[in-house]
Structure formats: structure tokens, C-alpha cells
């Protein structure tokens, strides 16, 4: 592991063709300038080949990635199945050859550089949160988008750019000679490819944490700022990404030295059976199927009332093979706080649709509780939210959202006429939402089926494990373990990964049968790969501890 381009180029020789691949959000001009300066410091000439100059015409790329079904949809698109190679009208010819380089190092760079014949392959990565921030700020462009064609869109970023770039990266990961983390664009941290793959092989058989991040939104609260110390200077800490496979990263390296952030998805792509467990891998392939995140509305506002696509609609319209069933675990609630969930027994759905349409078109508010039920948001209650169920967290709560991974499909019925940062009404998706509304999730059945009583599955001296939520149509279930002070419980993955989060108390010490030990503090999330097998969890601190555990049933 090292830092800086000068140390990275130390082993390069004249005549080498170096391909530097990576996502579109990397500052490619700066990166290549720094690489060439580092080569010049070694008295090596550099020839440059910018693959961005060989993208197909933008109208052709738009045609390639369009969808007849959702072509005019401003917010959603089907997950793209295109290959990155399809974005090029033709790859540069002739391909660079050592004999044509006149002793120089030929640097082929940009998304897709690995498609060109090369001797060495570097991957210059930038975590996805940077691309999202640039698109939100209006400064980022999408994959293949030339200057002068306007700002990039989150719609293309989420549904087109990221799936295409992820598939490309996962396909070349075994051949990468050097991984560059370009968060510091002038002095990136780097890791040799063999060391990267060895580190990930070791990580696949031991518990690990992903790097948490918090985003700001219009409804966001301040619990994560005050309780956890995240983003103290931000407007709020609304969305806390604890474990989301398409975006989460894992930090490799020592706290006092260079650290490289690697996407969780790379680990899963390389070692799916070890991480997920064989049976889960057979069900989901290399898609890590469970996510943990926080919804912080303490001092903020109500979330939009929305639902998620039903399974058939998710496959047919959006292109995901499984849908977004959710649960809300109440980390923080209290008197007067509420969760919106399910339809009222007497809800007039036609009137609901008319009110929702009028709110969007004319800006007329309405009382959502004429149609949707609300429940007290009591701390440590779990609410089950199968696809098609209208729901939202109210103001003053902290929700630990434990759900299926496809998280980009919140189909809004109503958003309180809320404005975005530019003063425009935030998107509401009335047609999609009502197309997926499940009318059977209504009346007393909501409280009976979706607000379940805990069921004890095992217990011992000083501990008890309960199932706190599960439904036949949901592929995962949520359990909670209560530990008395200094009590310990044995557990085992039984060939399927577990995800743990400490929801009350100081924390726990987890030790695997192989001897790996780690401490998990309050509100932290830990993934225990299916390959771990047996492990033991002990309560830390001077008071009882609670943690939740999610697993594929």
C-alpha cells in the first residue's frame, strides 16, 4: 500500500501500455496530468490516449439506453443491461503497441480503458457519493455525456451509469494491477492488485463493517449529528447509509497510514459464496440482498408517504429480479410520534387518487390520515412494510431501516407539498404509486400482520433471542437479542450471512470460532459472512444490551 502517483509509477518501464480505467466521476484530466508529471520526474516520456474522445455521439448513447416503457419518466428508468463497450462508436485503432511508443509510456485512460490492449491495468476509483454530490450540485455529467449538453441527471446516474460501470469493474477486478483511491485527487492512496485480492479473500471469511455516511435532505433531522457526531456542519443528517451494497465501501489499511476504500460490491463479486453463503448465492447471485440504513427525522419533518413496487412490476418495469420489502425498527420514538402504515379500512381509493393528483397538479394539501393509518412510534417496535404498502416515518423518529437492497424505488403518493433546494415541488409518482398499491394491507389486518409481537425462538442464562418480524413473501426476517450485563450468547451463520446492529446499550464484543474479535458500538452495523460459522457475542458496558440481527430465511 502506498500514496501518491510518484510511488505508484515507480515500477513502470519505457514502452509499457498502461490502461487506467475507472468511473466517469474521476477527475481524469487532473489524474492523468499527475501521472505524466510523476513519469517526467523519472525522465520517462508519456503518450496519452483519452478514451472519452471515442465515446459514441450523445444522441446514439441516449438511444442505446432508452426505454420505451419509461422513456418519458423524469425520475425512473429500468436498470440498464448495456455493456460499457456499447458506449463507443469504435475503439481506437490501431491499438497502441510498444514498438510505436518510441520508449514512452502510453497512458490509456478513462472509463473503458481496460478494453484497449495493454500491459498493465490500473483502476482509479472514486466512491459513488462523490458522483451523486456532483450531480446534485449541477456540476457532474453522466457517462459518455460531452460538455455543453447540460448537467447530468440522477436518473441516468442511478439506473444507467452505475449498473454499467459496476458490471465492467467486476469483470476486470481479477486483472487489476493497481487500485487507486482518488478521494485525494493529487495524492491517491493505492494498493497493488495482488494485495487487494488477498485482503478481500481474508475479509470474506471474517466479520466486517462498511463505511457509514450521512446525506442531507429536506426532511432530515439532527440525531446523527448530536448522538453520533456525524456531519456537524451539515444542514441535517437525514439518510444514514450503514450498509447498502451498490454504494457502501470498506476501508482497508491502518488508521495512521494510507487507507483505500473498496466497494463492498467488489468483495461480493469476488467471493459471493463465502460472503453470502451458498444457498443465498444461488438465490441472489452477486447481489448483496439486505441493506441497513437510518432515517433521521429528529427535529426534521415527515417522510413522504410512499410504497415500493410489487414483485411483478419491479421485474417487468424496473428490471430488478427481486423487490424492496422493508421494515422500520424504531431506534428513537416517543409520545406523540407516529409511523404511517397501511390503508384505513374505510379508505376511498378513488378519492385518495383524486386528492393525490390535485396535490401534484394544483398544490392543494390534503389529510393523508383520511386514507392511511398511523401508529405510535414506540422505541424498539418493528413495523413490517411489504411491497405495495403505503408508509412513512413521522417527525421526531430515528428509524433503522432493514430492507431488501433495491432502494431506489420510493413511489410517492404525497410529500406534504415539500420543495427541493431549487424551490421546485419534490417529485411525486402518483401513477407508479397507485399502480403498486396493495389494497389488502388495510384495516385491522395491518396491526395484526405488520406490527407483530416478538416470538421467542431460544433463550439461556442472561439472554433471549426473538423473531420480531417476518412474512411469507419477505425473504428475510429480523430478530432481536437481549443480553443482560456481561452476558454472552453463542450463535452461528449456518451457511447464510448475518447483519447485526446494536440498538440499545454500550455495545458488544463478537468473537468467531477462528479467533477473530471485534467490538461493535451502539448504532454500528456489522456483516458476518456466511463462511464464518460459529461466533459468540458478549455484552459490554454496565447496562443490558440489545442488538438486532437480519438474515435470509
PDB file of C-alpha atoms in Angstrom, residues 369-544:
ATOM      1  CA  UNK A 369     -54.815  10.154   7.551  1.00  0.00           C
ATOM      2  CA  UNK A 370     -58.195  10.053   5.806  1.00  0.00           C
ATOM      3  CA  UNK A 371     -56.669   7.198   3.793  1.00  0.00           C
ATOM      4  CA  UNK A 372     -53.571   5.915   5.601  1.00  0.00           C
ATOM      5  CA  UNK A 373     -53.370   4.659   9.192  1.00  0.00           C
ATOM      6  CA  UNK A 374     -50.881   5.855  11.779  1.00  0.00           C
ATOM      7  CA  UNK A 375     -49.369   4.011  14.740  1.00  0.00           C
ATOM      8  CA  UNK A 376     -47.469   5.187  17.823  1.00  0.00           C
ATOM      9  CA  UNK A 377     -43.742   5.237  17.141  1.00  0.00           C
ATOM     10  CA  UNK A 378     -42.603   3.417  20.259  1.00  0.00           C
ATOM     11  CA  UNK A 379     -38.888   2.768  20.669  1.00  0.00           C
ATOM     12  CA  UNK A 380     -37.847  -0.788  19.712  1.00  0.00           C
ATOM     13  CA  UNK A 381     -41.051  -1.570  17.835  1.00  0.00           C
ATOM     14  CA  UNK A 382     -40.597  -3.145  14.400  1.00  0.00           C
ATOM     15  CA  UNK A 383     -43.014  -2.339  11.567  1.00  0.00           C
ATOM     16  CA  UNK A 384     -43.165  -4.662   8.552  1.00  0.00           C
ATOM     17  CA  UNK A 385     -43.617  -2.962   5.169  1.00  0.00           C
ATOM     18  CA  UNK A 386     -44.167  -5.429   2.325  1.00  0.00           C
ATOM     19  CA  UNK A 387     -44.094  -4.042  -1.206  1.00  0.00           C
ATOM     20  CA  UNK A 388     -47.202  -2.076  -2.140  1.00  0.00           C
ATOM     21  CA  UNK A 389     -47.910  -0.896   1.431  1.00  0.00           C
ATOM     22  CA  UNK A 390     -48.195   2.893   1.931  1.00  0.00           C
ATOM     23  CA  UNK A 391     -45.915   4.049   4.715  1.00  0.00           C
ATOM     24  CA  UNK A 392     -43.752   6.824   6.132  1.00  0.00           C
ATOM     25  CA  UNK A 393     -41.889   7.735   9.289  1.00  0.00           C
ATOM     26  CA  UNK A 394     -43.150  10.834  11.050  1.00  0.00           C
ATOM     27  CA  UNK A 395     -41.176  13.721  12.501  1.00  0.00           C
ATOM     28  CA  UNK A 396     -39.094  13.084  15.617  1.00  0.00           C
ATOM     29  CA  UNK A 397     -38.110   9.473  14.896  1.00  0.00           C
ATOM     30  CA  UNK A 398     -34.962   7.562  14.130  1.00  0.00           C
ATOM     31  CA  UNK A 399     -35.714   4.519  12.009  1.00  0.00           C
ATOM     32  CA  UNK A 400     -33.234   1.732  11.448  1.00  0.00           C
ATOM     33  CA  UNK A 401     -34.479   0.638   8.044  1.00  0.00           C
ATOM     34  CA  UNK A 402     -33.775  -3.043   7.450  1.00  0.00           C
ATOM     35  CA  UNK A 403     -34.849  -3.979   3.977  1.00  0.00           C
ATOM     36  CA  UNK A 404     -34.157  -5.614   0.661  1.00  0.00           C
ATOM     37  CA  UNK A 405     -31.386  -3.884  -1.280  1.00  0.00           C
ATOM     38  CA  UNK A 406     -33.267  -2.359  -4.283  1.00  0.00           C
ATOM     39  CA  UNK A 407     -33.676   1.016  -2.565  1.00  0.00           C
ATOM     40  CA  UNK A 408     -34.135   3.443  -5.463  1.00  0.00           C
ATOM     41  CA  UNK A 409     -37.864   2.944  -5.948  1.00  0.00           C
ATOM     42  CA  UNK A 410     -39.820   5.043  -3.441  1.00  0.00           C
ATOM     43  CA  UNK A 411     -43.111   5.638  -5.241  1.00  0.00           C
ATOM     44  CA  UNK A 412     -44.623   8.696  -3.570  1.00  0.00           C
ATOM     45  CA  UNK A 413     -48.332   9.245  -3.006  1.00  0.00           C
ATOM     46  CA  UNK A 414     -47.860  12.506  -1.105  1.00  0.00           C
ATOM     47  CA  UNK A 415     -44.929  14.634   0.024  1.00  0.00           C
ATOM     48  CA  UNK A 416     -46.639  17.398   2.006  1.00  0.00           C
ATOM     49  CA  UNK A 417     -46.135  19.836  -0.949  1.00  0.00           C
ATOM     50  CA  UNK A 418     -42.474  19.986   0.039  1.00  0.00           C
ATOM     51  CA  UNK A 419     -39.982  21.923  -2.105  1.00  0.00           C
ATOM     52  CA  UNK A 420     -36.476  20.917  -3.138  1.00  0.00           C
ATOM     53  CA  UNK A 421     -33.379  23.101  -2.819  1.00  0.00           C
ATOM     54  CA  UNK A 422     -34.266  24.948  -6.022  1.00  0.00           C
ATOM     55  CA  UNK A 423     -37.778  25.785  -4.826  1.00  0.00           C
ATOM     56  CA  UNK A 424     -39.493  23.199  -7.047  1.00  0.00           C
ATOM     57  CA  UNK A 425     -42.031  20.740  -5.719  1.00  0.00           C
ATOM     58  CA  UNK A 426     -40.279  17.459  -4.996  1.00  0.00           C
ATOM     59  CA  UNK A 427     -41.161  14.591  -7.350  1.00  0.00           C
ATOM     60  CA  UNK A 428     -44.304  12.637  -6.556  1.00  0.00           C
ATOM     61  CA  UNK A 429     -45.095   9.476  -8.523  1.00  0.00           C
ATOM     62  CA  UNK A 430     -48.867   9.120  -8.344  1.00  0.00           C
ATOM     63  CA  UNK A 431     -49.228   6.811 -11.360  1.00  0.00           C
ATOM     64  CA  UNK A 432     -46.486   4.399 -10.250  1.00  0.00           C
ATOM     65  CA  UNK A 433     -47.639   4.522  -6.626  1.00  0.00           C
ATOM     66  CA  UNK A 434     -51.274   3.668  -7.295  1.00  0.00           C
ATOM     67  CA  UNK A 435     -50.278   1.010  -9.840  1.00  0.00           C
ATOM     68  CA  UNK A 436     -48.482  -0.770  -6.984  1.00  0.00           C
ATOM     69  CA  UNK A 437     -50.816  -0.032  -4.066  1.00  0.00           C
ATOM     70  CA  UNK A 438     -51.872  -3.234  -2.285  1.00  0.00           C
ATOM     71  CA  UNK A 439     -55.464  -2.682  -1.082  1.00  0.00           C
ATOM     72  CA  UNK A 440     -55.323  -5.790   1.125  1.00  0.00           C
ATOM     73  CA  UNK A 441     -52.941  -4.034   3.506  1.00  0.00           C
ATOM     74  CA  UNK A 442     -55.757  -2.236   5.266  1.00  0.00           C
ATOM     75  CA  UNK A 443     -57.800  -2.062   8.445  1.00  0.00           C
ATOM     76  CA  UNK A 444     -57.181  -4.304  11.432  1.00  0.00           C
ATOM     77  CA  UNK A 445     -55.018  -6.667   9.368  1.00  0.00           C
ATOM     78  CA  UNK A 446     -52.276  -4.031   9.310  1.00  0.00           C
ATOM     79  CA  UNK A 447     -51.890  -4.031  13.097  1.00  0.00           C
ATOM     80  CA  UNK A 448     -52.240  -7.805  13.270  1.00  0.00           C
ATOM     81  CA  UNK A 449     -49.816  -8.736  10.470  1.00  0.00           C
ATOM     82  CA  UNK A 450     -47.405  -5.816  10.172  1.00  0.00           C
ATOM     83  CA  UNK A 451     -46.969  -4.801  13.823  1.00  0.00           C
ATOM     84  CA  UNK A 452     -46.080  -8.207  15.196  1.00  0.00           C
ATOM     85  CA  UNK A 453     -45.487  -9.336  18.752  1.00  0.00           C
ATOM     86  CA  UNK A 454     -41.990 -10.758  19.421  1.00  0.00           C
ATOM     87  CA  UNK A 455     -41.743 -14.548  19.390  1.00  0.00           C
ATOM     88  CA  UNK A 456     -39.002 -16.179  21.456  1.00  0.00           C
ATOM     89  CA  UNK A 457     -37.002 -18.736  19.450  1.00  0.00           C
ATOM     90  CA  UNK A 458     -34.315 -19.544  22.027  1.00  0.00           C
ATOM     91  CA  UNK A 459     -33.027 -18.299  25.373  1.00  0.00           C
ATOM     92  CA  UNK A 460     -30.459 -19.030  28.033  1.00  0.00           C
ATOM     93  CA  UNK A 461     -28.910 -17.565  31.135  1.00  0.00           C
ATOM     94  CA  UNK A 462     -28.898 -13.781  30.724  1.00  0.00           C
ATOM     95  CA  UNK A 463     -30.033 -13.757  27.086  1.00  0.00           C
ATOM     96  CA  UNK A 464     -33.053 -14.195  24.835  1.00  0.00           C
ATOM     97  CA  UNK A 465     -33.457 -14.233  21.045  1.00  0.00           C
ATOM     98  CA  UNK A 466     -36.803 -13.299  19.484  1.00  0.00           C
ATOM     99  CA  UNK A 467     -38.163 -13.066  15.962  1.00  0.00           C
ATOM    100  CA  UNK A 468     -39.651  -9.562  15.829  1.00  0.00           C
ATOM    101  CA  UNK A 469     -40.769  -9.557  12.205  1.00  0.00           C
ATOM    102  CA  UNK A 470     -41.224 -11.814   9.212  1.00  0.00           C
ATOM    103  CA  UNK A 471     -43.752 -12.514   6.477  1.00  0.00           C
ATOM    104  CA  UNK A 472     -44.030 -15.378   3.961  1.00  0.00           C
ATOM    105  CA  UNK A 473     -43.500 -13.026   0.993  1.00  0.00           C
ATOM    106  CA  UNK A 474     -40.412 -11.409   2.556  1.00  0.00           C
ATOM    107  CA  UNK A 475     -37.200 -13.370   2.004  1.00  0.00           C
ATOM    108  CA  UNK A 476     -35.564 -12.047   5.178  1.00  0.00           C
ATOM    109  CA  UNK A 477     -36.580 -11.850   8.821  1.00  0.00           C
ATOM    110  CA  UNK A 478     -35.484  -9.635  11.706  1.00  0.00           C
ATOM    111  CA  UNK A 479     -34.589 -10.942  15.147  1.00  0.00           C
ATOM    112  CA  UNK A 480     -33.606  -9.178  18.352  1.00  0.00           C
ATOM    113  CA  UNK A 481     -31.234 -10.445  21.023  1.00  0.00           C
ATOM    114  CA  UNK A 482     -31.402  -9.129  24.603  1.00  0.00           C
ATOM    115  CA  UNK A 483     -28.260  -9.534  26.708  1.00  0.00           C
ATOM    116  CA  UNK A 484     -28.007  -8.918  30.432  1.00  0.00           C
ATOM    117  CA  UNK A 485     -24.937  -7.089  31.713  1.00  0.00           C
ATOM    118  CA  UNK A 486     -21.833  -9.121  30.798  1.00  0.00           C
ATOM    119  CA  UNK A 487     -23.965 -11.967  29.419  1.00  0.00           C
ATOM    120  CA  UNK A 488     -22.879 -13.847  26.285  1.00  0.00           C
ATOM    121  CA  UNK A 489     -24.697 -15.841  23.620  1.00  0.00           C
ATOM    122  CA  UNK A 490     -23.393 -18.335  21.100  1.00  0.00           C
ATOM    123  CA  UNK A 491     -24.584 -18.176  17.518  1.00  0.00           C
ATOM    124  CA  UNK A 492     -23.735 -19.470  14.053  1.00  0.00           C
ATOM    125  CA  UNK A 493     -24.321 -18.428  10.479  1.00  0.00           C
ATOM    126  CA  UNK A 494     -25.416 -21.889   9.320  1.00  0.00           C
ATOM    127  CA  UNK A 495     -24.167 -21.019   5.835  1.00  0.00           C
ATOM    128  CA  UNK A 496     -26.005 -17.674   5.432  1.00  0.00           C
ATOM    129  CA  UNK A 497     -24.740 -14.212   6.294  1.00  0.00           C
ATOM    130  CA  UNK A 498     -25.995 -12.253   9.291  1.00  0.00           C
ATOM    131  CA  UNK A 499     -26.171  -8.478   9.724  1.00  0.00           C
ATOM    132  CA  UNK A 500     -26.064  -7.130  13.293  1.00  0.00           C
ATOM    133  CA  UNK A 501     -26.746  -3.676  14.721  1.00  0.00           C
ATOM    134  CA  UNK A 502     -26.574  -2.581  18.377  1.00  0.00           C
ATOM    135  CA  UNK A 503     -29.863  -0.791  19.092  1.00  0.00           C
ATOM    136  CA  UNK A 504     -29.512  -0.249  22.841  1.00  0.00           C
ATOM    137  CA  UNK A 505     -26.655  -0.223  25.346  1.00  0.00           C
ATOM    138  CA  UNK A 506     -22.936   0.406  25.010  1.00  0.00           C
ATOM    139  CA  UNK A 507     -22.029  -2.328  22.569  1.00  0.00           C
ATOM    140  CA  UNK A 508     -20.916  -5.931  22.160  1.00  0.00           C
ATOM    141  CA  UNK A 509     -17.762  -7.944  21.662  1.00  0.00           C
ATOM    142  CA  UNK A 510     -18.054 -10.526  18.894  1.00  0.00           C
ATOM    143  CA  UNK A 511     -15.572 -13.398  18.648  1.00  0.00           C
ATOM    144  CA  UNK A 512     -15.568 -16.038  15.912  1.00  0.00           C
ATOM    145  CA  UNK A 513     -14.557 -19.666  16.349  1.00  0.00           C
ATOM    146  CA  UNK A 514     -11.401 -18.869  14.372  1.00  0.00           C
ATOM    147  CA  UNK A 515     -10.402 -16.276  16.993  1.00  0.00           C
ATOM    148  CA  UNK A 516     -11.278 -13.021  15.199  1.00  0.00           C
ATOM    149  CA  UNK A 517     -12.521 -10.406  17.691  1.00  0.00           C
ATOM    150  CA  UNK A 518     -14.264  -7.095  17.086  1.00  0.00           C
ATOM    151  CA  UNK A 519     -16.179  -4.539  19.123  1.00  0.00           C
ATOM    152  CA  UNK A 520     -19.473  -3.190  17.813  1.00  0.00           C
ATOM    153  CA  UNK A 521     -20.672   0.044  19.451  1.00  0.00           C
ATOM    154  CA  UNK A 522     -24.176   1.494  19.723  1.00  0.00           C
ATOM    155  CA  UNK A 523     -25.783   2.155  16.308  1.00  0.00           C
ATOM    156  CA  UNK A 524     -22.981   0.393  14.412  1.00  0.00           C
ATOM    157  CA  UNK A 525     -23.640  -2.355  11.856  1.00  0.00           C
ATOM    158  CA  UNK A 526     -21.596  -5.493  11.290  1.00  0.00           C
ATOM    159  CA  UNK A 527     -21.804  -8.072   8.498  1.00  0.00           C
ATOM    160  CA  UNK A 528     -20.965 -11.648   9.474  1.00  0.00           C
ATOM    161  CA  UNK A 529     -20.238 -13.602   6.265  1.00  0.00           C
ATOM    162  CA  UNK A 530     -21.882 -16.959   5.774  1.00  0.00           C
ATOM    163  CA  UNK A 531     -18.433 -18.603   5.816  1.00  0.00           C
ATOM    164  CA  UNK A 532     -17.750 -17.524   9.421  1.00  0.00           C
ATOM    165  CA  UNK A 533     -19.715 -20.326  11.047  1.00  0.00           C
ATOM    166  CA  UNK A 534     -19.827 -20.172  14.842  1.00  0.00           C
ATOM    167  CA  UNK A 535     -19.420 -16.957  16.788  1.00  0.00           C
ATOM    168  CA  UNK A 536     -20.099 -15.587  20.265  1.00  0.00           C
ATOM    169  CA  UNK A 537     -21.469 -12.198  21.311  1.00  0.00           C
ATOM    170  CA  UNK A 538     -20.858 -10.651  24.770  1.00  0.00           C
ATOM    171  CA  UNK A 539     -22.474  -7.528  26.211  1.00  0.00           C
ATOM    172  CA  UNK A 540     -20.128  -4.638  27.009  1.00  0.00           C
ATOM    173  CA  UNK A 541     -20.641  -1.816  29.495  1.00  0.00           C
ATOM    174  CA  UNK A 542     -22.547  -1.560  32.738  1.00  0.00           C
ATOM    175  CA  UNK A 543     -26.087  -1.996  31.417  1.00  0.00           C
ATOM    176  CA  UNK A 544     -28.024  -4.542  29.351  1.00  0.00           C
TER     177      UNK A 544
END
